[in-house]
Coordinates of C-alpha atoms and ligand atoms in Angstrom, one line a residue:
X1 CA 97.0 59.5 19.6
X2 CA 94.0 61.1 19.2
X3 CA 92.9 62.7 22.5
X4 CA 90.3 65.5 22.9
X5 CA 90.8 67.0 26.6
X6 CA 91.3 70.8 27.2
X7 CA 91.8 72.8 30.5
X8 CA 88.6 73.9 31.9
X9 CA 89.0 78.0 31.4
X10 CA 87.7 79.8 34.3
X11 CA 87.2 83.3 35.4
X12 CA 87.0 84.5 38.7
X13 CA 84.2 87.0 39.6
X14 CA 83.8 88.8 43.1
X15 CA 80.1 89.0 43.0
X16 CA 77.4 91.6 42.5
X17 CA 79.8 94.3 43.7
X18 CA 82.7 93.2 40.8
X19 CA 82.8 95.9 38.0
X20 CA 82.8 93.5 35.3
X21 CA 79.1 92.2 34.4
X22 CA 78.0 88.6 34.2
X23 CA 77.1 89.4 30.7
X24 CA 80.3 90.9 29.8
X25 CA 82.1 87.8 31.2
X26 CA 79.8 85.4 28.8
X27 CA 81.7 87.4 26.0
X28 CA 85.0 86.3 27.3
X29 CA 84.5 82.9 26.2
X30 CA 84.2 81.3 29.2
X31 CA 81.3 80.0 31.3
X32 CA 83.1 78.0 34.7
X33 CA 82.9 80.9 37.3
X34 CA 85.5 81.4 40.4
X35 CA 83.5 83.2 43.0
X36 CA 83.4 83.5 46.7
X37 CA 80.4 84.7 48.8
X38 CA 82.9 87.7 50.3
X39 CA 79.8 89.1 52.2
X40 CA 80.1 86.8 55.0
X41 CA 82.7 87.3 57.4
X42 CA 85.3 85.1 57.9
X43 CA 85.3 81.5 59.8
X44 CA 81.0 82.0 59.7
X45 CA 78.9 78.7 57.6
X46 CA 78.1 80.1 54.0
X47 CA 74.4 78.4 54.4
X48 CA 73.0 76.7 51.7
X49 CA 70.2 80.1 51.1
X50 CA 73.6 82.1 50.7
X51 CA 75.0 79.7 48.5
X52 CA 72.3 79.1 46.0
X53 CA 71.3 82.3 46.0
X54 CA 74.9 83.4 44.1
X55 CA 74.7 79.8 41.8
X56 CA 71.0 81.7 40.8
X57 CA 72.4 84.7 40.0
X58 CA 75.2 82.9 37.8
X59 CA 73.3 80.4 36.2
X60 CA 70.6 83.0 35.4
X61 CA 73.0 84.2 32.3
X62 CA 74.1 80.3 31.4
X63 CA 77.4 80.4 33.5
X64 CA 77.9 77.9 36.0
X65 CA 80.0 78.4 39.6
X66 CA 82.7 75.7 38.8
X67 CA 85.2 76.6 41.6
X68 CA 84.9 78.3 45.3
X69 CA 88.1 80.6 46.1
X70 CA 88.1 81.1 48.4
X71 CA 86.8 79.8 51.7
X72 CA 88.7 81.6 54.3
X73 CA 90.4 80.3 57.3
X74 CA 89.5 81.9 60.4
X75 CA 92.5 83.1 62.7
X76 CA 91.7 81.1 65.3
X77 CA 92.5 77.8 63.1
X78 CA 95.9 79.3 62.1
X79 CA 96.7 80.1 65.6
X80 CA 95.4 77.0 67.4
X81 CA 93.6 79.0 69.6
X82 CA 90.4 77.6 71.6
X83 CA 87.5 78.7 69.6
X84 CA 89.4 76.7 66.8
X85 CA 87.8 73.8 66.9
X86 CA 84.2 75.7 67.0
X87 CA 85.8 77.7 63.3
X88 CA 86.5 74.0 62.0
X89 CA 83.1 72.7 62.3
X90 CA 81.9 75.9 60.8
X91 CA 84.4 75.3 58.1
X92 CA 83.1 71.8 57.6
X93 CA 79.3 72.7 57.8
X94 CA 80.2 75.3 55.0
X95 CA 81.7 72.1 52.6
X96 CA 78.7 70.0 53.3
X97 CA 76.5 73.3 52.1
X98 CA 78.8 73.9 49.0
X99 CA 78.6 70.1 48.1
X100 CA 74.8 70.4 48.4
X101 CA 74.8 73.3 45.8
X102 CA 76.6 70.7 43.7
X103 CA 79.9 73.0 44.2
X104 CA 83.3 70.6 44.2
X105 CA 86.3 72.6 43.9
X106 CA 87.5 74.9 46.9
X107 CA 90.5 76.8 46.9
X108 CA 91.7 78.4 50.4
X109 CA 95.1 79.5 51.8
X110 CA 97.0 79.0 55.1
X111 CA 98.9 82.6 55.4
X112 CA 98.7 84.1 58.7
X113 CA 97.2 87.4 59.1
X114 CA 97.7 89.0 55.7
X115 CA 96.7 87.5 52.1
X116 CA 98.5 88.1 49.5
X117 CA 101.4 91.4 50.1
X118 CA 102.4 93.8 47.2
X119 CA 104.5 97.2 48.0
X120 CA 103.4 98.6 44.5
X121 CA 100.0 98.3 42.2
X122 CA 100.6 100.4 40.1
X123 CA 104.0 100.0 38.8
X124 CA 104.5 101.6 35.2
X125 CA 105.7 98.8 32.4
X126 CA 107.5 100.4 29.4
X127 CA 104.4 99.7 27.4
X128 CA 102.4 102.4 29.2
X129 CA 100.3 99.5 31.3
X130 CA 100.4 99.0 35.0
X131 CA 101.5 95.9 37.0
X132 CA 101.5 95.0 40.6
X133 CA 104.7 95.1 41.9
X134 CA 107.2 93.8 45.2
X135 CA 109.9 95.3 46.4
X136 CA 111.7 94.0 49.6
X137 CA 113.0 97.5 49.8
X138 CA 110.2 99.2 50.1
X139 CA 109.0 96.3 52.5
X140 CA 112.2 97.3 54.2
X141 CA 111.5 100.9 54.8
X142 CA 107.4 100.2 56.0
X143 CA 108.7 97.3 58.2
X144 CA 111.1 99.5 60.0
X145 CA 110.6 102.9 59.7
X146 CA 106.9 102.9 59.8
X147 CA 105.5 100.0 60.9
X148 CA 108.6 100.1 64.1
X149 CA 108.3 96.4 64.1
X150 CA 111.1 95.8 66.6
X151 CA 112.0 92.1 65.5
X152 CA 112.9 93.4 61.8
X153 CA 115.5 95.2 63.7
X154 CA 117.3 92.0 63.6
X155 CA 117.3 90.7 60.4
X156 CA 118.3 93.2 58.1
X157 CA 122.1 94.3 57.4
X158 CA 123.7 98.1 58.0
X159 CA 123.5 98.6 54.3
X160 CA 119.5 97.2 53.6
X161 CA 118.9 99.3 56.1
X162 CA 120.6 102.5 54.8
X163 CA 119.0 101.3 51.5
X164 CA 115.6 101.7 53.2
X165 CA 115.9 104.8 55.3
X166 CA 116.9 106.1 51.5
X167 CA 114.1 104.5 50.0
X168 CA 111.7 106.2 52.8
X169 CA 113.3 109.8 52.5
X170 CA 112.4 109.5 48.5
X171 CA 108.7 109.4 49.4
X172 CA 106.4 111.9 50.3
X173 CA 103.5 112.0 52.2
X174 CA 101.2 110.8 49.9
X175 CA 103.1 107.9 48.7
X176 CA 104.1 106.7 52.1
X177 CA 100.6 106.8 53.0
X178 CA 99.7 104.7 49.9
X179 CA 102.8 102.2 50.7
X180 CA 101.4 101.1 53.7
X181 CA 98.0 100.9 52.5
X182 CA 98.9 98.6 50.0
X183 CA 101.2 96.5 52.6
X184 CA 98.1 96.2 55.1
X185 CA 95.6 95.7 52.7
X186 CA 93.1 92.7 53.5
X187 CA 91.8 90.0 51.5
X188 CA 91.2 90.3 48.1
X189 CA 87.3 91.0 47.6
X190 CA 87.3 93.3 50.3
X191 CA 88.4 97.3 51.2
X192 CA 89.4 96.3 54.3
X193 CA 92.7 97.6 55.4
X194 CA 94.5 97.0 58.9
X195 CA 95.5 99.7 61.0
X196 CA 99.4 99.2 62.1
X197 CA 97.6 99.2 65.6
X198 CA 95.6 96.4 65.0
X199 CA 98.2 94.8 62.8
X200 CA 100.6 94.9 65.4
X201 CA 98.1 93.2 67.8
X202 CA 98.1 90.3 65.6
X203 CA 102.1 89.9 65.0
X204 CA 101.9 89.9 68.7
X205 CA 99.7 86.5 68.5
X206 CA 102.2 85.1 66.0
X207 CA 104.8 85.8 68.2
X208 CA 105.0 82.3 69.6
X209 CA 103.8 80.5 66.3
X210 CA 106.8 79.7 63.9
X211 CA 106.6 77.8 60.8
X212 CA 107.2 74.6 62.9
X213 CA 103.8 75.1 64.7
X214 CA 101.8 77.1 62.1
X215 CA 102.1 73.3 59.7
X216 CA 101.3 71.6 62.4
X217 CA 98.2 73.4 62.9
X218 CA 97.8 73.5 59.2
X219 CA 98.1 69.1 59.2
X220 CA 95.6 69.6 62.2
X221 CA 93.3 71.4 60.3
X222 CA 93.4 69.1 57.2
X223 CA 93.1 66.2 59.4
X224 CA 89.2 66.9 60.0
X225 CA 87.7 68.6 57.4
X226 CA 89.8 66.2 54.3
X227 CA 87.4 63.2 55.8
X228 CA 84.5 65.8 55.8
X229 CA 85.5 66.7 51.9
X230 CA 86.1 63.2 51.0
X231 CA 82.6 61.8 52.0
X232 CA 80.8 64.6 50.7
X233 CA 83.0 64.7 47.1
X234 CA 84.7 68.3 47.6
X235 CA 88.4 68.7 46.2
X236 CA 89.9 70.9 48.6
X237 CA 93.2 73.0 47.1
X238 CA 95.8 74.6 49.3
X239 CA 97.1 77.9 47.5
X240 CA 100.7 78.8 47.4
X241 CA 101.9 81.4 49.8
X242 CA 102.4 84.9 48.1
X243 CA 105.1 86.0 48.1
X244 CA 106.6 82.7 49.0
X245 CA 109.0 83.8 51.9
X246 CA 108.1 85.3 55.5
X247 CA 106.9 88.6 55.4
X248 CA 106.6 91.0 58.3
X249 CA 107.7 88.1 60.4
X250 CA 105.1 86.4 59.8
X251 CA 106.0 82.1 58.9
X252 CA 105.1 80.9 56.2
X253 CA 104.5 77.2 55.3
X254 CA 103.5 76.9 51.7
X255 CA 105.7 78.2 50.1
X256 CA 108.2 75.6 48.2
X257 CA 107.7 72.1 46.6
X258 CA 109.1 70.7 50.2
X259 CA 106.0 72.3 51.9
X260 CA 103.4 71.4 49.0
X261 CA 105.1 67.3 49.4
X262 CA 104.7 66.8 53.3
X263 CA 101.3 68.6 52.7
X264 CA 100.0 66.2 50.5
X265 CA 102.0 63.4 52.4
X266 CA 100.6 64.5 56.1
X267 CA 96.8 63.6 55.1
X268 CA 97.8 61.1 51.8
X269 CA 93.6 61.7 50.4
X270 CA 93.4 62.6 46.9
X271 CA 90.6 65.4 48.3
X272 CA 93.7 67.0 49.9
X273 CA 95.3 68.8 46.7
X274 CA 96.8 71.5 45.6
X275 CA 96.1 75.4 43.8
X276 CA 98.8 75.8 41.4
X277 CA 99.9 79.2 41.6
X278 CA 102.7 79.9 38.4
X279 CA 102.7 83.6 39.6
X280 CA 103.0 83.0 43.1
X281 CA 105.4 79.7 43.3
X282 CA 107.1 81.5 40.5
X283 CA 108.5 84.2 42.6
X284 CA 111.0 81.8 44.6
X285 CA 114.0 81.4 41.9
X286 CA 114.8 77.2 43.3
X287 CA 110.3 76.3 42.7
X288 CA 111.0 74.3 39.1
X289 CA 107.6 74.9 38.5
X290 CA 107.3 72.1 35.2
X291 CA 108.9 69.7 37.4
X292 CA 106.5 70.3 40.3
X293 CA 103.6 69.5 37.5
X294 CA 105.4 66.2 37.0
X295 CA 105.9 65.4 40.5
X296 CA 102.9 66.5 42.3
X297 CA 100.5 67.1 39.3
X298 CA 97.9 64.3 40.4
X299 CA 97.3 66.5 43.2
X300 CA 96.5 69.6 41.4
X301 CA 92.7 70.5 41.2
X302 CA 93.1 74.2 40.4
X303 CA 95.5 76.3 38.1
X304 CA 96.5 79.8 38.4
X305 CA 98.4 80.7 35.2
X306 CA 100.2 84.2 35.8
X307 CA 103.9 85.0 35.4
X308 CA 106.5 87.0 37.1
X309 CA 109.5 88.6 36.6
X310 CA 112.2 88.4 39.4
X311 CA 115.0 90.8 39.4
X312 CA 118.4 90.7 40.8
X313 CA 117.5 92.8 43.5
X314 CA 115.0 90.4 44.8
X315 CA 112.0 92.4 43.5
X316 CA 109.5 91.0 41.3
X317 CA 106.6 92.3 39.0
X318 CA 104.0 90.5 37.4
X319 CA 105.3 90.0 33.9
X320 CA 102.7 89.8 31.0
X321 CA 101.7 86.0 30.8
X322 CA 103.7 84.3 28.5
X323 CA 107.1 86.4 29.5
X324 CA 109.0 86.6 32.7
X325 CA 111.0 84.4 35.1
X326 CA 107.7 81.6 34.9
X327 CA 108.7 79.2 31.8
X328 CA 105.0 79.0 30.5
X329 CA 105.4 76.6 27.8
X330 CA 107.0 74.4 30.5
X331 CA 104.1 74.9 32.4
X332 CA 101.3 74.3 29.7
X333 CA 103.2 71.3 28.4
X334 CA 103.1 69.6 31.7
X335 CA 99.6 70.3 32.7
X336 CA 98.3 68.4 29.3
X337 CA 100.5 65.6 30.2
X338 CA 99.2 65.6 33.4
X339 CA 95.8 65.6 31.6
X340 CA 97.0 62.9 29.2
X341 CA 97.9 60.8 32.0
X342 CA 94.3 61.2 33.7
X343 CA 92.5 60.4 30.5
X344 CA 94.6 57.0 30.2
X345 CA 93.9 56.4 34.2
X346 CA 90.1 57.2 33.0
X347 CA 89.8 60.1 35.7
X348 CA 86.3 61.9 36.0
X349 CA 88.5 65.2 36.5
X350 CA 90.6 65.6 33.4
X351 CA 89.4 69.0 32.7
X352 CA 91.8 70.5 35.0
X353 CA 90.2 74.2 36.4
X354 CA 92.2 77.0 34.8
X355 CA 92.0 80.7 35.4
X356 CA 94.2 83.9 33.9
X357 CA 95.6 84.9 37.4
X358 CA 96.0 88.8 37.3
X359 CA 96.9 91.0 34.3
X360 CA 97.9 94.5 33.5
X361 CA 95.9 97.8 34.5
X362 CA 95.7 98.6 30.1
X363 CA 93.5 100.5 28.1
X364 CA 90.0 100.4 28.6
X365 CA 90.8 99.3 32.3
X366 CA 91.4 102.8 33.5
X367 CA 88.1 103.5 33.2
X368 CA 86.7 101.2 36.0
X369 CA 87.6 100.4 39.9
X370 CA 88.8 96.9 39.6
X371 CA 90.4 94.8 42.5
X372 CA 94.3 94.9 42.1
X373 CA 95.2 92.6 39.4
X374 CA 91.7 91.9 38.4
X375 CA 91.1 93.9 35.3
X376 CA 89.3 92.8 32.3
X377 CA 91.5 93.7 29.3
X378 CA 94.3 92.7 31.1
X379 CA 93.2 89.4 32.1
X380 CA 91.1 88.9 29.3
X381 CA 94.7 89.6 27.6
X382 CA 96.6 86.9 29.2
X383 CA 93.4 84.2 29.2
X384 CA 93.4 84.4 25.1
X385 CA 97.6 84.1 25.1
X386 CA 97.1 81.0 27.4
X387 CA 94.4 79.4 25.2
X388 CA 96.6 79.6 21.8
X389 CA 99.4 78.4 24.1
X390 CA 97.4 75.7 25.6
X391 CA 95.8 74.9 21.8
X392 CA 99.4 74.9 20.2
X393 CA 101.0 72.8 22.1
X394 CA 97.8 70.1 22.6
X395 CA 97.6 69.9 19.0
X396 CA 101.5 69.0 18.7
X397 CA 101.6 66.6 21.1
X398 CA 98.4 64.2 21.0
X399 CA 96.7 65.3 18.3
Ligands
DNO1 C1 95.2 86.9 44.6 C2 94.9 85.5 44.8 C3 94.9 85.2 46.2 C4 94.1 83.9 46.4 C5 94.0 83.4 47.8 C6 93.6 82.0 47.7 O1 94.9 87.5 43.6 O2 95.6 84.7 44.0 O3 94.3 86.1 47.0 O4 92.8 84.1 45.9 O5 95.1 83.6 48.5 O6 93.0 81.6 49.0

């Protein structure tokens, strides 16, 4: 067997405003670009002026944007509200733009309200680095004691919530204050953090949406704009919930491999795929993440190669890459045989998009203001492990 095929390593880069430098990033190693035009506000078309503009400013230094993440889903979408379908031809004239900047890939999630929810950022390994960090816990005390959110009244026991009031009483000001900033912070790419009054205003929307309704407007959604992505060539790529479980109340519906298979099922287009979070899928103990490769893998346009660690107490922190709770090797090894298998089916897109999701706040990181998880030594750290990984086990198997 003598197969040459490698993932295609990718970075993501926020734009002018991220603290690492195009120029710096051409040093990593790497010239496929992740970006996102995060100046325009949610749901509104990215026109193809805005578009090109950022592919300019990338391909000035010989990088190429390889991979949208992500375009947004307006609320309106994920609530079925009226204006939604108004926010889905927006969403579709946005993927006709992308595909005319010669963009393919787009990544985008489904979770109501909030992106992505830590408790801690800066959570102190034994090394001396900094990881992010969840704690259901802390969750506990901000959902109850801070937030008041009246439903969470219901769903914790006597003792969780003794644990939290404990938990809460342990803090002071300053780090209460910094608890629920990190709980209510916004999209990555962006400073924006909720108030509790306007967060509450939204779990007031999602009062009547559970998970039942939130997929079905999620199948609604993919129902007209995969036809949109299919005739204009754009593979679009659900991503993982994060953490996979409700939060806050709030449903979630992509969370395990059941939810990624009626997904893919619901609209059966190979334009319909799938992000492959390790870090994020990793976090719910039953996700066999290898065995989701294996199943689902033909599906996957997008890989996000992070670990985690769960603990016993149903916390988790994001491990360094190849250690924690995420079996990596498992991982790697059924990517390239997913690769293997697209090279033998003579598939144009064997070079499977990879990026070095997250890494530890170390060293040299201190000294700049980088988007939680987003530093450069850290990543940088992670994305060379990966490659050896990646190189090791390629090597053993087909070459
Ligand atoms: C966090 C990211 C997520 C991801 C979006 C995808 O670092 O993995 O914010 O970009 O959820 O839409």
């Amino acid at each position: 067997m003598h197969q040459h095929f490698h993932l295609l390593h990718t970075w993501r880069w926020f734009g002018p405003d991220d603290p690492i430098s195009l120029t710096e990033i051409r040093q990593i190693g790497v010239i496929d670009l992740v970006s996102a035009l995060h100046h325009i506000p949610c749901g509104e078309v990215w026109t193809v002026e805005e578009i090109a503009r950022r592919k300019n400013t990338i391909e000035k230094v010989n990088l190429r944007w390889t991979v949208v993440e992500s375009v947004n889903i307006h609320e309106s979408i994920k609530t079925a509200s009226p204006e939604r379908e108004v926010y889905i031809e927006k969403y579709q004239q946005t993927l006709r733009n992308l595909a005319r900047c010669h963009i393919h890939t787009v990544c985008y999630n489904f979770m109501p309200v909030l992106d992505w929810t830590r408790t801690h950022l800066s959570y102190l390994m034994p090394d001396g680095s900094y990881a992010l960090r969840y704690d259901p816990v802390a969750l506990a005390a901000f959902e109850l004691y801070m937030l008041k959110r009246e439903a969470a009244e219901t769903i914790y026991t006597k003792e969780e919530k003794e644990r939290a009031h404990g938990y809460l009483q342990s803090l002071s000001a300053t780090e209460k204050n910094r608890l629920q900033q990190t709980i209510l912070a916004g999209l990555p790419g962006t400073d924006e953090v909720f108030s509790p009054e306007e967060f509450r205003k939204y779990l007031e929307i999602y009062q009547d949406i559970d998970a039942a309704a939130l997929r079905e407007n999620l199948i609604y959604f993919l129902q007209q704009v995969i036809p949109v992505a299919e005739e204009v060539g754009i593979r679009m790529c659900i991503h993982p919930d994060d953490p996979p479980f409700s939060v806050l109340g709030l449903p979630r519906v992509v969370s395990t491999e059941q939810d990624l298979d009626y997904i893919l099922k619901a609209v059966p287009s190979m334009h319909n795929g799938l992000t492959f979070c390790t870090g994020s899928l990793g976090a719910h103990a039953d996700n066999d993440l290898p065995g989701i490769i294996r199943r689902l893998g033909d599906r996957i346009h997008f890989l996000h190669l992070r670990n985690v660690q769960r603990e016993k107490d149903g916390s988790f922190y994001e491990a360094d890459h190849l250690e924690g709770s995420v079996d990596m090797y498992g991982v790697m090894k059924a990517a390239l045989e997913e690769q293997y298998k697209r090279v033998q089916q003579q598939r144009p897109d064997v070079a499977i998009p990879m990026r070095p999701d997250h890494g530890h706040q170390m060293t040299f990181d201190a000294d700049r203001n980088y988007y939680p998880g987003y530093s450069a030594i850290g990543r940088l750290k992670g994305l060379a492990e990966l490659r050896g990984l990646e190189m090791g086990i390629r090597k053993s198997l087909f070459e």
